[in-house]
Structures are given as C-alpha cells and as structure tokens.
Amino acid sequence: MLRSLATVTHRTIVSVLCAVMLITTAGFWFAGAVAQPVIVPAFKGEQCVADTNLMRSDHMKLLDHQRDDTVIDGVRGAPYSLIGCVDCHAQRSDSGAAIRVDAEGQFCQSCHAYAAVKIDCFSCHAAVPEQARQIGLLPDNPMPHAEINRVMSLLKSTDYHAKEQQFFTTN
Amino acid sequence: MQKNNSSSPQTDKSLLARRRFLRNLGLLGATAVSSFTLLEVKAREQKANTTGAVTAEKRWGLLIDTSKCSSGCDACVRGCNEEHGIENEGNDATRAQWIRKIDLKDKLTGSESSVPVMCQHCDSAPCVDVCPTGASFKRADGIVLVNKHTCIGCRYCMMACPYKARSFIHETLTNQKPAAPRGKGTVESCTLCVHRVDRSEDLQPACAVACTDEAHSAILFGDLNDPQSKLATKMKEIGASQVRADLQLNTGVRYHGL
Amino acid sequence: MSIDNTSYQPLGQTTSGYLWLLLVLLLMSIAGGYCAYNMEHQGHHITGMTNQVVWGLPHVFAVSLILTASGALNGATLASVFGLQIYKPYARLSVALAITLLVGGLLVLVLDLGRPDRLAIAMTTYNFRSIFSWNIFLYTGFIFLGVVYLSTMLDRKINRYTSRVGALVFLWRIVLTTGTGCIFGFLVGRSALDAAIMAPLFIALSVVMGTAILALVMMLVARWQRGILPAAVVNALATLLFWCLLTLLYFSVVHHLSNLYVAEHQADERFVLGGPFAVLFWFGHIVLGVVVPLLLLQRLRGLSQPAANKNTGLLLAASGAALLGGMVMVYVIVIGSQTVPQTLFPGKIVTASSFGDAGFAAYTPSLWEWGVGMGGVCFSLLLFAMVLKLLPLCSEAASAAVE
C-alpha cells in the first residue's frame, strides 16, 4: 500500500518536474524563425557618427565607452551619445509623432531581434527625442512639415545641445 | 577660507577619508585599496588633460540660505522634478524625492525654519563606502552619483545615507527625459544637475534656477574650492554649517541659519 | 563509534512522508519563484518596502538563512574539530545542511535585488571598501569550503584532511557571521544599527539557530530511518542549545543595556523596548526565542535517560521556538531599526515633511515577500532532501530503534 503510494508520488514528482522544465524553456522550443531585419533608414543626417561598417559591428563598444566617459568623468557633447542615436534614428509616424527607436521593427530593435540581442537601455533612456515632444511633434499637436525640416536642419550639427538652446531662445 | 580648518568644505581626503577607511576595512584591505586608488587617480589625471574630464580642481557645492527659504514654497522641488521627469504625485514613501522640504521648529527657542534637503554630496560619503559594485561613486569634482549602469538595486546605500536622500525606483517608468535616464530597480538621488553644470557652470542646477525664479534666491551653486567664487565669498560673509556635522562627512551642501 | 567502521548510505527507504515533503517543497519553491518574478516585473511597489524601510521581509529571511547555515555547521565542527564523537554520525548531514541553507539564503538575497539580472556585475565588479563585497567572497568561499569539507568526509582517501579542513571552515564561518553582522554594524545613518556589538550578537544568534535546525533535521532523518534519536544525542543537543541560548541572551542584554547607556541611542532603544516593536521584541525574541526554549530544555535535562528518550518532543518544541524566536530577532533588528526616524536636525522638531521625517515609518510585508522568503527556505530544504537521497550522508548509528 505504502509502496504503491510511493511510486504514484514518484511519478507525480517526475511529471511535475518535466512540466516545469518544459514551461520554463517554452520560449526556446516554440520561438518562430526570425525574419531578416529591415534596417530603417536614419530619420536625420547624411551619415552616422562613425563609419557605417564600424557602427554596424562596434556600436556597443562605442556606447559603452561613451557612457563611462560621460557618467564617471563628466565628458559631455562627445559623438557617441545615446541621446544622439535616438535623435537621428527615431522615426516619425505620418502624424509627425516620434516612434520609439526600440519599438517593434524600429532601428534599434529589428537588428537585435535577428541577432537575438536584448538591450535594457531604453527602460531608462528616452527612446524618443525630447525636441519632438517639446516642439509639438506629438499627435495632440501636429506640426507642419516645413517647421519640422527647419528644426531638423538646426539640429543637424553634432553639437546639437547648443543648437537646441539656440532654437528655444530664438523662439 | 582656511585650508586646515576641519569644517573646511575643500576636498580633504587626508584625514577623514583615511579614518573612515581604516575603521571599515582593517589594515590589509586598506593598503591594497589605497595603492589601487593612487594608480587610478593618476590615470584619471592623465585622461583629464586630454579629454576634458572633470578634475578635483573644482568641488561643486550648494549654499542654502535658510533665512530666504519660506515654509510654503516648494519651487525647488518642482523645478527638480520637472528637470528630471519625476512625478510630483503618488505614495510619498515610495516615490522618488531628490529634494524634500522639511519644516522645523527649534525645541528651545521655538523659532521656525524651512529647509530643502537633498543629497549632501559628502566628501567621505557613506553610500560610496558601502556600495558593493562601486556604482555609488564620487566624481572627481565632488558630485556624488549613482552609476545606474552598474547599480544592482541592493539599497545598501540607502541604509547608509544619514540624510535619507536616496530613492529606489519601485515602479516601471515611462516618458523619461533624455537628459535624465531613470528606471525601475535602481537607486538615484540628486545629481547636482550634472547634465547642466557639465555644459556650463552658468546653467546652475534646476532647483537653484527655480528658487531664483521665485525671487527667493536661497540656493546658490558654485565651486567650494575656489575662494574667489561667488559661493565661497557668500559663505564667508554669512557663515554656513553642515547637517549632522557630528558625522564629519564634509558635505558639499552647506546651510546658512540652521 | 570511530569514523572508519561507521557506514553511511544515502537515505534508504523512500517513505511516502519523504515524497510528500519533496513535492510540497518543490511547489513552495516554484511559488516563491513566481513571487520573485512578479516582484521583479512589477517593481518593489508591490512589496511593503519603501524608501525609508528599504530592506523588508526577504532580507529577514535571507539573513536568517545565512546565520542558520553557518550555525548548522556546529555538528560537524564539534565532531571533527573538537572531537566530540557523539556528533560524528551527523557530521555529513550538518555540512550538507549548512551548504544548502546558505544557497537558499543567497538566492533570496539576489532575488530581492532591484536588478537581479545584473548578478554578473555583482560577481565581477567589486568595491573593496564595501562589507557587502567582502561578504560575497565569504559566502561563495563558504560554499566552496563546505563542498571540500564534505568531500573529505565522503572520500576515504582524503579522510585524514577532514579535521584540518574542518578547522578552516570553522574559522571561515566565524568570519562570515561577523561579516554579516558588520553589514548592520557600521551604519552611521541609522543610529539603531551603529553598534559594533552586532557582530558577536550575530554569532550567538547563528549558533542558536543553527543548532536548532540541526536538531530538527536530525530528528527528521532518524524518523525517515524509522527510528528515533538516541537518548544520549538528545541530551547532548539539549545541553548545547541551552548554552547557546544563554550566550545569546547575554549579548542581547549587553547590546540593549549599552544602547540605553549611550545618550544618542536612548530614543531608539526606548522605541525597541517600548514602541510598536516591543511586542515582537519581548514576546517574540525574549519569551518565545529564549525563555521558553530555555525552560523546555531545562526540563528535558532534568529528566532521567529513559524519559528523555521519550521526550524528544521537548527538544522539538525548544528547537522550533528558538528558530522562530531567532527570526523574530532578526526582524526586530533589520526592520525595527529602519522604522526609527533619522535625526537630521538635533535640537529641532520636524513640523512638516513630505518624506516622514517626523514619525515612525510603517512597514507591512506583502504576500509576495512572504512568498520569496518562504520559497527560499523551501528551496534550501528541497536541495537538502535531494542531497540526502543522492549522497551517503546517513549512518545507521544516527538513529536508535523505537522501543
């Protein structure tokens, strides 16, 4: 009697264990094939902050380096700022609203989904440029295209902080 | 300003740091670390010459004139929150409060005062000592920061801070400001608006700007190391003290009229 | 009862009791994992923790588990370092228990982090001024040394190193407990915690809790072997626990008296002894954790041998009470000290503040926190129960036949 109870429990435990393993690894077993990434062109600028090939292969190193320089040593206005990436690479929807760079299919996401890379940067860092919000590129206050272009040309330079300042003081 | 005065706000690593250091560690660790730190300081100096990194030449600080601070006013708090995208509302015990206003009444005289309290940017900061990953650190120019890229959210620094100046992010955040990345699971506190003052000293931290806009001008930002600076001259003129001076942390934020 | 002719086996018969326990522990561990996931996913706002009470119930569990782990080594230490033959049949159990409890404690500690996903950072970047950093080394070192220690017991070829490794592990665990105490010992910002006596206090607490859990486990294993603990062992454990409890009481009294003596700590002390935590302190720590077990053990020690044989129940009750009381004490130390307002402006009264500078902070642990804490305990025991089946840890000499 005890013995048979024991074997029954044995089985229960083994099946529970298997179920747990299956559930926790479900993502691995049932993940579909990932589509080839479509690289969304940059919204602004003619070229990237460094050679395109270098950017493709080494942008994480540049970012890492930059972030220690900025956070620990207070170096500002250097080229590989994450704010800069977002500024140039965040797309705008038809209504003129900025789309998060890490949204599905967007610049920082499609490539990473393909390479199975997950980044947490945008859980803290803004994924849309602030200017977009401030100068009314958000849906509740769409802005005419001519105005967007004027702003963008002002912001084109890498020293965009100064330009930003200039823009807001002249308005 | 006297150099060897123990209440001098100038970066005085020699005495206090060493004392705390030995107490916390014991001799063995201390020797290992100090030689390590020396090397690092050298490397940093070299770097600073070439890249414009901040150096120990300056020590940023605040002078808060409590005689100009009024009890109903929270302009500095709102200014700070606006600058860093911090919510004004919510559960007081769990929301981020980089600055809080405290109203005080003297037990003896009954005189009332009101003060803003934020990270005091200690020279020998307890939060920096206890942080297991070194995420809590003091920048060369005296600003105490959290490197949120290496913060694991253990909250030991919050246990150690005598000023309750740090906040842990309890919830997922959205719509952060580009200049102030913030996120769930990490600790944060007043940064003396590094993103502003690094660009230009004249940009002053948001709280100081807000206070001036409110015509109080109770918060003055400046270089404690430069005897000629506006802050230093003012401090010499009106006098200032530290909160919990008994802890000998040599704070970067000084109060007049406590 | 020399080690050479004692034979050890993995736990023999699989009783249904054992299997049910295994299943319950597994389910509790999974529930704990779910709670941890939720805490991570939602953020700590679903816990009772705040920016004032920054360490909550998971920390209480983690610290308790870590202290208990180092204390659970007592059995092995007494046998191989101090040569008390009576504990020899339990030495392996003792080491295995210590290791598994520590693993559970560390797990809870890690799962309570704001960013447990950054564990790799915690393991690779150190700030050597931080006691926390040192503790990471102490904990991992303890697990490593524990495994080595156990190996010297399991493998006859390296048997002769047992006592030497045992001595090293013994020293290590003293340092480890001191280190854990120091986490709470040097916090200038929290006056209730700025006391060097935390270290010896934690060591005393650790031997109490460790001995208590070891006693419980030894009784349980004897039961699974369809026997009971030999009377001599029951008496030895009772005496050991008795003296450990007295030591704890001593340090606790010294701690609180010295706090009353130091002017700047008086307010906090009055709070602990008379504030909202007073009930927990007096009834949880002092009565349940010390007085009750002392009385029970005193009673047990007074009994003649055959009666003691039948009265393992007394030891069971005493150990259980000491264990619970120990956890309550950790709760009072860790949580109580955080609810005390921090005095920023001595000589002034705080009339208004948006961040509770005036009064005591409130803390109520949420279900998620209980889940994570209990999950950690259950995971430890689950590991232990499985190790018991896999490795030859149990000896025939560990239990006596039921009359």
PDB file of N, CA and C in Angstrom, chain C residues 249 252 280-293:
ATOM      1  N   LEU C 249      21.325  35.349  24.999  1.00  0.00           N
ATOM      2  CA  LEU C 249      20.660  36.216  25.964  1.00  0.00           C
ATOM      3  C   LEU C 249      21.655  37.239  26.514  1.00  0.00           C
ATOM      4  N   SER C 252      22.460  39.879  23.919  1.00  0.00           N
ATOM      5  CA  SER C 252      21.280  40.701  23.680  1.00  0.00           C
ATOM      6  C   SER C 252      21.121  41.710  24.817  1.00  0.00           C
ATOM      7  N   LEU C 280       6.961  42.297  19.593  1.00  0.00           N
ATOM      8  CA  LEU C 280       7.830  41.350  18.903  1.00  0.00           C
ATOM      9  C   LEU C 280       9.105  41.115  19.696  1.00  0.00           C
ATOM     10  N   PHE C 281       9.652  42.212  20.216  1.00  0.00           N
ATOM     11  CA  PHE C 281      10.910  42.070  20.935  1.00  0.00           C
ATOM     12  C   PHE C 281      10.729  41.224  22.194  1.00  0.00           C
ATOM     13  N   TRP C 282       9.745  41.603  23.033  1.00  0.00           N
ATOM     14  CA  TRP C 282       9.609  40.920  24.309  1.00  0.00           C
ATOM     15  C   TRP C 282       9.041  39.518  24.149  1.00  0.00           C
ATOM     16  N   PHE C 283       7.957  39.404  23.362  1.00  0.00           N
ATOM     17  CA  PHE C 283       7.325  38.086  23.279  1.00  0.00           C
ATOM     18  C   PHE C 283       7.973  37.202  22.217  1.00  0.00           C
ATOM     19  N   GLY C 284       8.373  37.824  21.104  1.00  0.00           N
ATOM     20  CA  GLY C 284       8.972  37.036  20.039  1.00  0.00           C
ATOM     21  C   GLY C 284      10.393  36.613  20.379  1.00  0.00           C
ATOM     22  N   HIS C 285      11.235  37.612  20.597  1.00  0.00           N
ATOM     23  CA  HIS C 285      12.651  37.318  20.813  1.00  0.00           C
ATOM     24  C   HIS C 285      12.886  36.784  22.222  1.00  0.00           C
ATOM     25  N   ILE C 286      12.493  37.542  23.238  1.00  0.00           N
ATOM     26  CA  ILE C 286      12.854  37.157  24.608  1.00  0.00           C
ATOM     27  C   ILE C 286      12.059  35.938  25.099  1.00  0.00           C
ATOM     28  N   VAL C 287      10.736  36.008  25.025  1.00  0.00           N
ATOM     29  CA  VAL C 287       9.948  34.900  25.572  1.00  0.00           C
ATOM     30  C   VAL C 287      10.012  33.664  24.672  1.00  0.00           C
ATOM     31  N   LEU C 288       9.531  33.818  23.427  1.00  0.00           N
ATOM     32  CA  LEU C 288       9.471  32.656  22.544  1.00  0.00           C
ATOM     33  C   LEU C 288      10.861  32.152  22.176  1.00  0.00           C
ATOM     34  N   GLY C 289      11.773  33.102  21.893  1.00  0.00           N
ATOM     35  CA  GLY C 289      13.068  32.712  21.352  1.00  0.00           C
ATOM     36  C   GLY C 289      14.079  32.284  22.393  1.00  0.00           C
ATOM     37  N   VAL C 290      13.932  32.747  23.626  1.00  0.00           N
ATOM     38  CA  VAL C 290      14.949  32.430  24.624  1.00  0.00           C
ATOM     39  C   VAL C 290      14.359  31.762  25.875  1.00  0.00           C
ATOM     40  N   VAL C 291      13.395  32.416  26.495  1.00  0.00           N
ATOM     41  CA  VAL C 291      12.906  31.902  27.777  1.00  0.00           C
ATOM     42  C   VAL C 291      12.212  30.549  27.620  1.00  0.00           C
ATOM     43  N   VAL C 292      11.267  30.471  26.691  1.00  0.00           N
ATOM     44  CA  VAL C 292      10.538  29.212  26.508  1.00  0.00           C
ATOM     45  C   VAL C 292      11.477  28.050  26.198  1.00  0.00           C
ATOM     46  N   PRO C 293      12.351  28.190  25.179  1.00  0.00           N
ATOM     47  CA  PRO C 293      13.250  27.058  24.917  1.00  0.00           C
ATOM     48  C   PRO C 293      14.149  26.735  26.106  1.00  0.00           C
TER      49      PRO C 293
END
